[in-house]
């Protein structure tokens, strides 16, 4: 079996743990993960998130997902070899000023995100931590790549209880924020995150940004209204405490909040940000939405 | 799980019976050569997965005593040892009351590991426990190595030392397909159709799991659901026959 140095060469440091390297005439990105130095891992070997990321990425082959090419070990370090993305790929894609030059570009990128999420859900994979920081874009070629699968996991039916402390707070769905007896979340959680990203693309700021679960829920209900048994069957039993619900609020008119959106766009956004996970649009259906006609 | 048609399981880990025989032979042959050269075969495994073979020590005395050396295992003997530990794996699974999928995943890991290695090179007991630990991680049934070690009175450091070599040997293809969940549903349907809810005759899923896992190579050259359907149909045909016998007695 070839060693790391025999297989890859011309190492060029990009950041503290990321290198550019070569094999034959191809370039790759190499991410170094120290196994033994990880906090609290002394008694648990290889960290869970690494195992999760590797095992899931090994199964995937999609143009909008950063491809894992190889996994090598050398001493106490793991080397994850990914396809090379040149400097034109910018992380945290919403911070790229060119993103907002053409309205069609936003639609194109949203379509690519939804298409990728639909691909993952079809393969029974939940992303759980979808946010702009994990999305890289090449504005020139208009190609988008989703990276970082550390929080992703496979799921089966019937659903099991998963951790409710997963993902960036701003992009967490109401069912995850409620936590009480509601850890059996599934694919709608990822669709909610895409809805938040869509809103952020349009407003040039995070759609919801509360610093805590309760404040974030309040922000969500301020925009979308407080859920009731009619709009979200079983919400009162899920919620567990009325304190989280706050005073009843009426939903705002999304057309006034997002004047830049046409009726199709408003329809898609409202379906992705539907409070009840069971009524929320699936990624597969969202890709087929009339809003994407002509993409 | 992810899509089986495009999975690493289908692309890389399903072999013809002939290919399996060749792999077992190659591993066995390598271990025999090391035994010949070094007088021992067990490899030292470091916590980071680094391997070292026993040091060669062919002195004149060693050469003279060559005939009295440890005899290598045959391929058939290796298979017997593997089957023994596959059954032991089920005992561990029962002790911890893990879900079926942990047992299924660990079993597949164990089988795959010994496609690359001989039981003479790596202690099957250690590998079996490491496979259970790895399966717990991948199936998100969080259990610490210490907990697992304590539960079966083993040093958990041994599990951690072998973890990386197991992942490397599996080529990090850790998502595997075992159809126990669907078989469970199928059995429930069969019970209702054939027997009725109040009947005394019960299809035992546990029996099925053991039957499905024991044919040494089944999960390596058949899709998991094929194995389980064969086992289930055998079980069902016996059940039907038993029902007919009961009717005759009545």
XYZ file of C-alpha atoms in Angstrom:
545
model
C 0.000 0.000 0.000
C 1.383 3.414 -0.968
C 2.234 5.854 1.794
C 0.924 9.398 1.809
C 4.186 10.888 0.486
C 4.443 8.265 -2.244
C 0.932 8.934 -3.459
C 0.757 12.743 -3.178
C 3.410 15.435 -3.557
C 3.986 19.190 -4.099
C 2.259 20.120 -0.850
C 1.234 23.750 -0.680
C -0.303 25.111 2.529
C -3.653 26.887 2.133
C -4.498 27.205 5.838
C -3.304 25.603 9.079
C -4.923 22.230 8.366
C -5.589 22.440 4.621
C -3.092 21.798 1.832
C -3.100 21.789 -1.924
C -1.303 18.737 -3.313
C -0.688 16.872 -6.539
C -0.922 13.371 -7.892
C 0.104 12.822 -11.514
C -1.262 15.899 -13.289
C -4.185 16.490 -10.956
C -4.518 18.836 -8.011
C -6.343 17.964 -4.793
C -7.255 19.627 -1.523
C -6.070 17.783 1.561
C -7.650 18.331 4.960
C -5.694 17.108 7.990
C -7.597 15.820 10.991
C -5.690 15.041 14.187
C -7.351 12.102 15.859
C -5.555 11.920 19.166
C -5.434 15.650 19.836
C -9.187 16.089 19.653
C -10.703 17.259 22.921
C -12.281 14.484 24.991
C -11.418 11.894 22.356
C -8.720 10.139 24.377
C -11.150 7.415 25.410
C -13.248 7.287 22.283
C -10.828 6.935 19.392
C -11.735 8.501 16.063
C -14.265 11.329 16.592
C -17.850 10.594 15.553
C -18.116 13.557 13.215
C -15.126 12.417 11.151
C -16.524 8.913 10.780
C -19.855 10.402 9.785
C -18.372 12.798 7.246
C -16.146 10.178 5.625
C -18.740 7.409 5.470
C -21.379 9.674 3.939
C -19.079 11.421 1.462
C -17.754 8.054 0.252
C -21.271 7.195 -0.929
C -21.964 10.441 -2.788
C -21.260 11.510 -6.335
C -22.936 14.786 -7.259
C -21.680 17.864 -9.077
C -22.819 20.129 -6.230
C -21.129 18.180 -3.439
C -17.408 18.479 -2.732
C -16.112 15.034 -3.655
C -14.016 12.968 -1.267
C -11.353 11.222 -3.341
C -9.261 9.385 -0.791
C -8.652 8.825 2.917
C -5.099 8.241 4.119
C -3.577 7.781 7.549
C -0.165 8.790 8.776
C 0.607 8.469 12.473
C -2.084 10.105 14.598
C -3.479 12.048 11.633
C -6.147 11.363 9.055
C -5.778 12.950 5.630
C -8.984 13.563 3.715
C -8.280 14.155 0.043
C -10.968 16.183 -1.731
C -11.404 17.378 -5.295
C -9.508 20.622 -5.769
C -11.574 23.792 -5.882
C -9.654 26.739 -7.284
C -9.543 30.231 -5.777
C -12.663 31.202 -7.674
C -14.698 29.093 -5.265
C -15.591 31.360 -2.373
C -16.793 29.953 0.927
C -19.714 31.567 2.751
C -21.323 32.368 -0.580
C -23.731 35.054 0.647
C -20.810 37.266 1.635
C -19.754 37.429 -2.013
C -20.860 40.863 -3.357
C -21.089 39.509 -6.922
C -23.832 37.167 -5.736
C -26.380 39.958 -5.834
C -25.578 41.381 -9.255
C -28.083 39.312 -11.207
C -31.454 38.146 -9.832
C -31.284 35.074 -12.086
C -28.072 34.004 -10.348
C -29.850 33.726 -6.997
C -32.502 31.543 -8.573
C -29.825 29.389 -10.210
C -27.976 28.873 -6.919
C -31.168 28.199 -4.973
C -32.073 25.570 -7.565
C -28.667 23.911 -7.175
C -28.999 23.851 -3.375
C -32.468 22.297 -3.535
C -31.374 19.823 -6.178
C -28.508 18.686 -3.937
C -30.740 18.426 -0.871
C -33.250 16.369 -2.902
C -30.399 14.083 -4.012
C -29.317 13.583 -0.391
C -32.836 12.975 0.887
C -33.427 10.392 -1.839
C -30.391 8.607 -0.428
C -31.752 8.841 3.118
C -29.194 11.419 4.239
C -30.030 14.411 6.436
C -27.680 17.388 6.169
C -28.716 18.930 9.518
C -26.234 21.820 9.281
C -26.962 23.557 6.007
C -25.883 27.198 6.127
C -24.144 29.695 3.832
C -20.739 29.106 5.463
C -20.818 25.506 4.201
C -21.622 26.488 0.625
C -18.941 27.445 -1.883
C -19.708 29.146 -5.183
C -17.858 29.943 -8.350
C -19.668 33.045 -9.620
C -18.012 32.860 -13.047
C -19.088 29.295 -13.841
C -22.177 29.573 -11.602
C -21.389 26.253 -9.933
C -22.164 25.738 -6.269
C -20.664 23.100 -3.953
C -21.848 21.987 -0.533
C -19.066 21.037 1.877
C -18.743 19.853 5.496
C -20.843 16.813 6.258
C -19.784 16.508 9.896
C -23.342 16.894 11.170
C -24.986 14.821 8.433
C -26.405 11.393 9.160
C -28.321 8.598 7.501
C -31.896 7.947 8.556
C -34.437 5.172 8.282
C -38.150 4.797 8.754
C -39.476 4.729 11.420
C -37.500 7.741 12.560
C -35.406 7.638 15.691
C -34.634 10.429 18.123
C -31.681 12.487 16.907
C -29.751 15.215 18.653
C -31.648 18.494 18.732
C -28.517 20.596 19.217
C -27.388 20.208 15.634
C -26.840 22.975 13.113
C -26.376 26.720 13.289
C -29.096 28.334 15.421
C -30.308 30.777 12.726
C -31.163 27.947 10.338
C -32.810 25.581 12.829
C -36.394 24.646 12.166
C -39.188 25.232 14.709
C -39.554 21.488 15.334
C -35.880 21.313 16.344
C -36.110 24.484 18.425
C -39.063 23.093 20.375
C -36.881 20.131 21.429
C -39.485 18.758 23.810
C -40.202 15.250 22.554
C -39.518 16.418 19.052
C -36.090 15.033 18.305
C -37.615 12.820 15.610
C -37.106 15.466 12.966
C -36.418 14.513 9.396
C -35.982 15.919 5.893
C -38.204 19.018 6.434
C -35.518 20.354 8.781
C -33.134 20.725 5.808
C -35.851 22.327 3.661
C -36.417 24.920 6.393
C -32.690 25.764 6.297
C -32.899 26.248 2.510
C -35.901 28.535 3.049
C -33.835 30.609 5.493
C -30.987 30.812 2.966
C -33.465 31.865 0.265
C -34.747 34.658 2.528
C -31.183 35.710 3.298
C -30.334 35.878 -0.415
C -33.224 38.275 -0.915
C -32.782 40.467 2.175
C -28.951 40.445 2.257
C -29.137 39.617 5.973
C -30.062 36.527 8.011
C -33.794 35.931 7.944
C -33.841 34.960 11.638
C -31.010 35.786 13.996
C -32.228 35.388 17.581
C -29.396 34.627 20.022
C -31.338 31.882 21.818
C -33.951 29.235 21.027
C -36.780 31.217 22.624
C -35.875 34.513 20.937
C -35.423 32.769 17.605
C -38.854 31.151 17.906
C -40.304 34.562 18.709
C -38.734 35.979 15.521
C -40.105 33.078 13.486
C -43.604 33.521 14.902
C -43.440 37.291 14.362
C -42.964 36.701 10.634
C -44.981 33.529 10.117
C -47.537 33.722 12.923
C -47.939 31.564 16.018
C -48.811 27.970 15.124
C -52.207 26.606 16.105
C -53.683 23.116 16.085
C -55.148 23.961 12.651
C -51.880 25.105 11.081
C -49.712 22.551 12.903
C -51.643 19.553 14.252
C -50.212 18.357 17.557
C -48.128 21.481 18.142
C -49.432 22.001 21.665
C -48.348 18.525 22.741
C -44.958 18.924 21.012
C -44.324 22.323 22.494
C -44.729 21.057 26.025
C -44.814 24.559 27.434
C -46.796 27.606 26.383
C -43.922 29.880 27.408
C -42.131 28.966 24.177
C -45.123 29.954 22.080
C -45.370 33.487 23.425
C -48.472 35.613 22.836
C -50.472 34.637 19.718
C -49.307 36.506 16.602
C -50.768 36.792 13.115
C -48.558 35.954 10.111
C -47.164 38.917 8.187
C -47.818 39.442 4.490
C -44.779 37.912 2.764
C -45.443 39.998 -0.361
C -44.722 43.137 1.690
C -41.701 41.593 3.397
C -40.245 40.368 0.088
C -41.394 42.892 -2.547
C -38.663 41.706 -4.925
C -40.292 38.262 -5.271
C -42.844 37.331 -7.923
C -45.934 35.290 -6.903
C -44.210 31.979 -7.719
C -41.243 32.929 -5.567
C -43.506 33.929 -2.683
C -45.381 30.654 -2.980
C -42.152 28.637 -2.864
C -40.764 30.621 0.084
C -43.983 30.239 2.084
C -44.028 26.487 1.396
C -40.404 26.082 2.496
C -41.036 28.137 5.630
C -44.235 26.319 6.545
C -44.208 25.910 10.338
C -45.639 22.400 10.333
C -42.929 19.977 9.123
C -45.550 17.578 7.746
C -47.006 20.293 5.513
C -43.643 21.729 4.453
C -42.727 21.198 0.802
C -40.183 18.450 0.094
C -36.908 19.259 -1.665
C -37.961 17.003 -4.544
C -41.201 18.956 -5.055
C -39.467 22.303 -4.544
C -37.106 21.574 -7.452
C -40.170 21.113 -9.700
C -41.797 24.361 -8.515
C -42.919 26.830 -11.250
C -40.521 29.422 -9.773
C -37.673 27.527 -11.436
C -39.208 27.568 -14.897
C -36.436 28.331 -17.348
C -33.564 27.492 -14.981
C -29.627 4.440 3.934
C -28.013 5.827 0.852
C -28.971 4.394 -2.537
C -27.801 0.775 -2.837
C -27.425 0.896 -6.616
C -24.743 3.587 -6.412
C -23.251 2.463 -3.098
C -19.714 1.395 -2.267
C -21.292 -1.795 -0.882
C -22.505 -2.797 -4.340
C -19.535 -1.427 -6.261
C -16.728 -2.815 -4.110
C -17.931 -5.405 -1.622
C -19.904 -8.034 -3.502
C -17.750 -10.856 -4.839
C -18.171 -14.091 -6.708
C -17.532 -17.255 -4.657
C -14.334 -17.730 -6.670
C -13.067 -14.237 -5.820
C -13.739 -14.882 -2.146
C -11.778 -18.120 -2.191
C -8.858 -16.282 -3.803
C -8.941 -13.530 -1.185
C -9.030 -16.013 1.692
C -6.208 -17.989 0.103
C -4.056 -14.874 -0.382
C -4.472 -13.797 3.261
C -3.801 -17.326 4.504
C -0.725 -17.646 2.281
C 0.704 -14.345 3.486
C 0.277 -15.374 7.133
C 1.972 -18.721 6.435
C 4.954 -16.954 4.872
C 5.290 -14.657 7.886
C 5.108 -17.652 10.206
C 7.814 -19.351 8.182
C 9.997 -16.264 8.298
C 9.349 -14.967 11.818
C 8.015 -17.869 13.825
C 4.923 -15.816 14.727
C 2.152 -14.069 12.825
C 0.292 -11.735 15.180
C 0.794 -8.113 14.227
C 1.392 -5.310 16.688
C -1.167 -2.539 16.241
C -0.576 1.000 17.415
C -3.408 3.309 18.514
C -3.030 5.305 15.284
C -3.322 2.210 13.113
C 0.392 1.662 12.490
C 1.187 -2.009 11.980
C 4.330 -3.982 12.616
C 4.989 -7.619 11.810
C 6.918 -9.832 14.221
C 10.706 -9.462 13.943
C 12.399 -12.199 11.882
C 14.656 -14.329 14.086
C 16.137 -17.110 12.009
C 19.154 -18.211 14.043
C 20.805 -21.602 13.537
C 18.854 -22.895 16.514
C 15.613 -21.656 14.964
C 16.415 -23.449 11.730
C 17.064 -26.659 13.622
C 13.783 -26.323 15.493
C 11.842 -25.398 12.375
C 9.950 -28.687 12.416
C 8.689 -28.096 15.950
C 7.276 -24.693 15.156
C 3.625 -23.712 15.412
C 1.630 -25.114 12.530
C -0.265 -22.595 10.398
C -4.037 -22.777 10.131
C -5.676 -24.040 6.982
C -8.291 -21.911 5.193
C -11.018 -24.234 6.528
C -9.775 -23.835 10.105
C -9.729 -20.081 9.666
C -13.347 -20.185 8.485
C -14.346 -22.167 11.579
C -12.721 -19.587 13.847
C -14.471 -16.756 12.017
C -17.869 -18.433 12.313
C -17.207 -19.017 16.020
C -16.562 -15.298 16.571
C -19.526 -14.296 14.425
C -21.660 -16.211 16.895
C -19.791 -14.609 19.798
C -20.606 -11.238 18.268
C -24.274 -12.099 18.667
C -23.693 -12.769 22.368
C -22.141 -9.314 22.796
C -25.105 -7.859 20.933
C -27.540 -9.680 23.244
C -25.682 -8.551 26.386
C -25.954 -4.904 25.388
C -29.435 -5.168 23.857
C -28.236 -3.267 20.802
C -30.667 -2.748 17.900
C -30.521 -5.353 15.107
C -28.754 -2.959 12.765
C -25.714 -2.763 15.082
C -25.350 -6.526 14.924
C -25.858 -6.516 11.163
C -23.307 -3.764 10.548
C -20.713 -5.248 12.919
C -21.087 -8.640 11.276
C -20.504 -7.211 7.808
C -17.472 -5.252 9.064
C -16.058 -8.426 10.607
C -16.506 -10.406 7.381
C -14.968 -7.628 5.289
C -11.991 -7.256 7.619
C -11.063 -10.904 7.222
C -11.161 -10.619 3.461
C -7.956 -8.592 3.811
C -6.351 -10.361 6.756
C -5.873 -13.827 8.163
C -7.067 -14.685 11.674
C -3.418 -15.571 12.295
C -2.472 -11.905 11.836
C -5.155 -10.205 13.930
C -6.895 -11.592 17.008
C -10.515 -12.264 15.948
C -11.769 -11.544 19.469
C -10.248 -8.059 19.395
C -11.423 -7.376 15.866
C -14.931 -8.604 16.648
C -15.220 -6.175 19.577
C -13.741 -3.333 17.533
C -16.279 -4.036 14.778
C -19.091 -3.769 17.332
C -17.648 -0.448 18.540
C -17.284 0.855 14.968
C -20.847 -0.239 14.171
C -22.123 1.642 17.232
C -20.381 4.768 15.975
C -21.637 4.583 12.432
C -25.185 3.700 13.486
C -25.135 6.488 16.097
C -25.778 4.220 19.047
C -23.333 6.110 21.236
C -21.417 3.829 23.570
C -17.923 4.595 24.836
C -15.086 2.124 24.343
C -14.731 1.976 28.120
C -18.399 1.070 28.547
C -18.140 -1.623 25.888
C -14.952 -3.000 27.431
C -16.437 -3.077 30.936
C -19.594 -4.791 29.718
C -17.597 -7.743 28.453
C -14.645 -7.579 30.878
C -12.111 -6.560 28.244
C -9.517 -3.795 28.147
C -11.047 -0.963 26.130
C -7.591 0.189 24.988
C -7.422 -2.899 22.793
C -10.610 -1.742 21.038
C -9.182 1.743 20.466
C -5.867 0.351 19.219
C -7.624 -1.696 16.568
C -10.157 0.929 15.514
C -8.038 2.599 12.859
C -6.813 -0.645 11.290
C -10.443 -1.785 11.012
C -11.429 1.448 9.231
C -8.416 1.178 6.931
C -9.181 -2.443 6.093
C -12.775 -1.504 5.312
C -11.373 1.309 3.138
C -13.623 3.648 5.131
C -16.661 2.231 3.306
C -18.729 2.217 6.460
C -22.304 2.516 5.225
C -23.576 -1.013 4.721
C -26.882 -2.553 3.752
C -28.626 -5.110 5.914
C -32.344 -5.645 5.410
C -33.364 -6.493 8.965
C -35.855 -3.669 9.296
C -37.733 -4.639 6.143
C -37.527 -8.322 7.038
C -39.028 -7.536 10.440
C -42.014 -5.921 8.711
C -42.243 -8.804 6.266
C -42.287 -11.324 9.108
C -45.059 -9.415 10.858
C -47.116 -9.563 7.663
C -46.396 -13.268 7.255
C -47.442 -13.970 10.838
C -50.755 -12.219 10.336
C -51.437 -13.874 6.964
C -50.358 -17.405 7.777
C -51.062 -17.780 11.429
C -53.327 -15.035 12.666
C -52.587 -12.812 15.631
C -53.661 -15.268 18.344
C -51.753 -18.302 17.167
C -49.129 -19.983 19.287
C -46.683 -20.452 16.422
C -44.355 -17.457 16.171
C -41.749 -16.686 13.563
C -38.650 -15.849 15.513
C -36.684 -12.967 14.034
C -33.710 -13.880 16.206
C -33.495 -17.299 14.537
C -33.620 -15.628 11.169
C -30.812 -13.263 12.040
C -28.572 -16.087 13.178
C -29.404 -18.156 10.102
C -28.871 -15.175 7.844
C -25.516 -14.338 9.321
C -23.988 -17.768 9.585
C -23.439 -18.750 5.954
C -19.883 -17.476 5.914
C -19.869 -15.700 2.593
C -23.537 -14.891 2.065
C -23.332 -11.181 2.834
C -20.256 -10.859 0.642
C -21.573 -12.332 -2.586
C -25.327 -11.833 -2.322
C -27.290 -8.695 -1.673
C -28.439 -8.726 1.938
C -32.106 -8.871 1.046
C -31.533 -11.959 -1.133
C -29.964 -13.766 1.827
C -32.798 -12.817 4.111
C -35.528 -13.695 1.623
C -34.058 -17.160 1.163
C -33.923 -17.617 4.933
C -37.427 -16.252 5.410
C -38.919 -18.436 2.691
C -37.313 -21.501 4.293
C -38.772 -20.518 7.631
C -42.189 -19.797 6.110
C -42.349 -23.107 4.272
C -41.638 -24.872 7.575
C -44.330 -22.790 9.226
C -46.893 -23.699 6.536
C -46.048 -27.377 6.898
C -46.424 -27.117 10.656
C -49.823 -25.481 10.215
C -50.980 -28.299 7.970
C -49.771 -30.833 10.540
C -51.711 -29.012 13.258
C -54.866 -29.120 11.141
C -54.416 -32.864 10.594
C -54.010 -33.438 14.336
C -57.196 -31.483 15.027
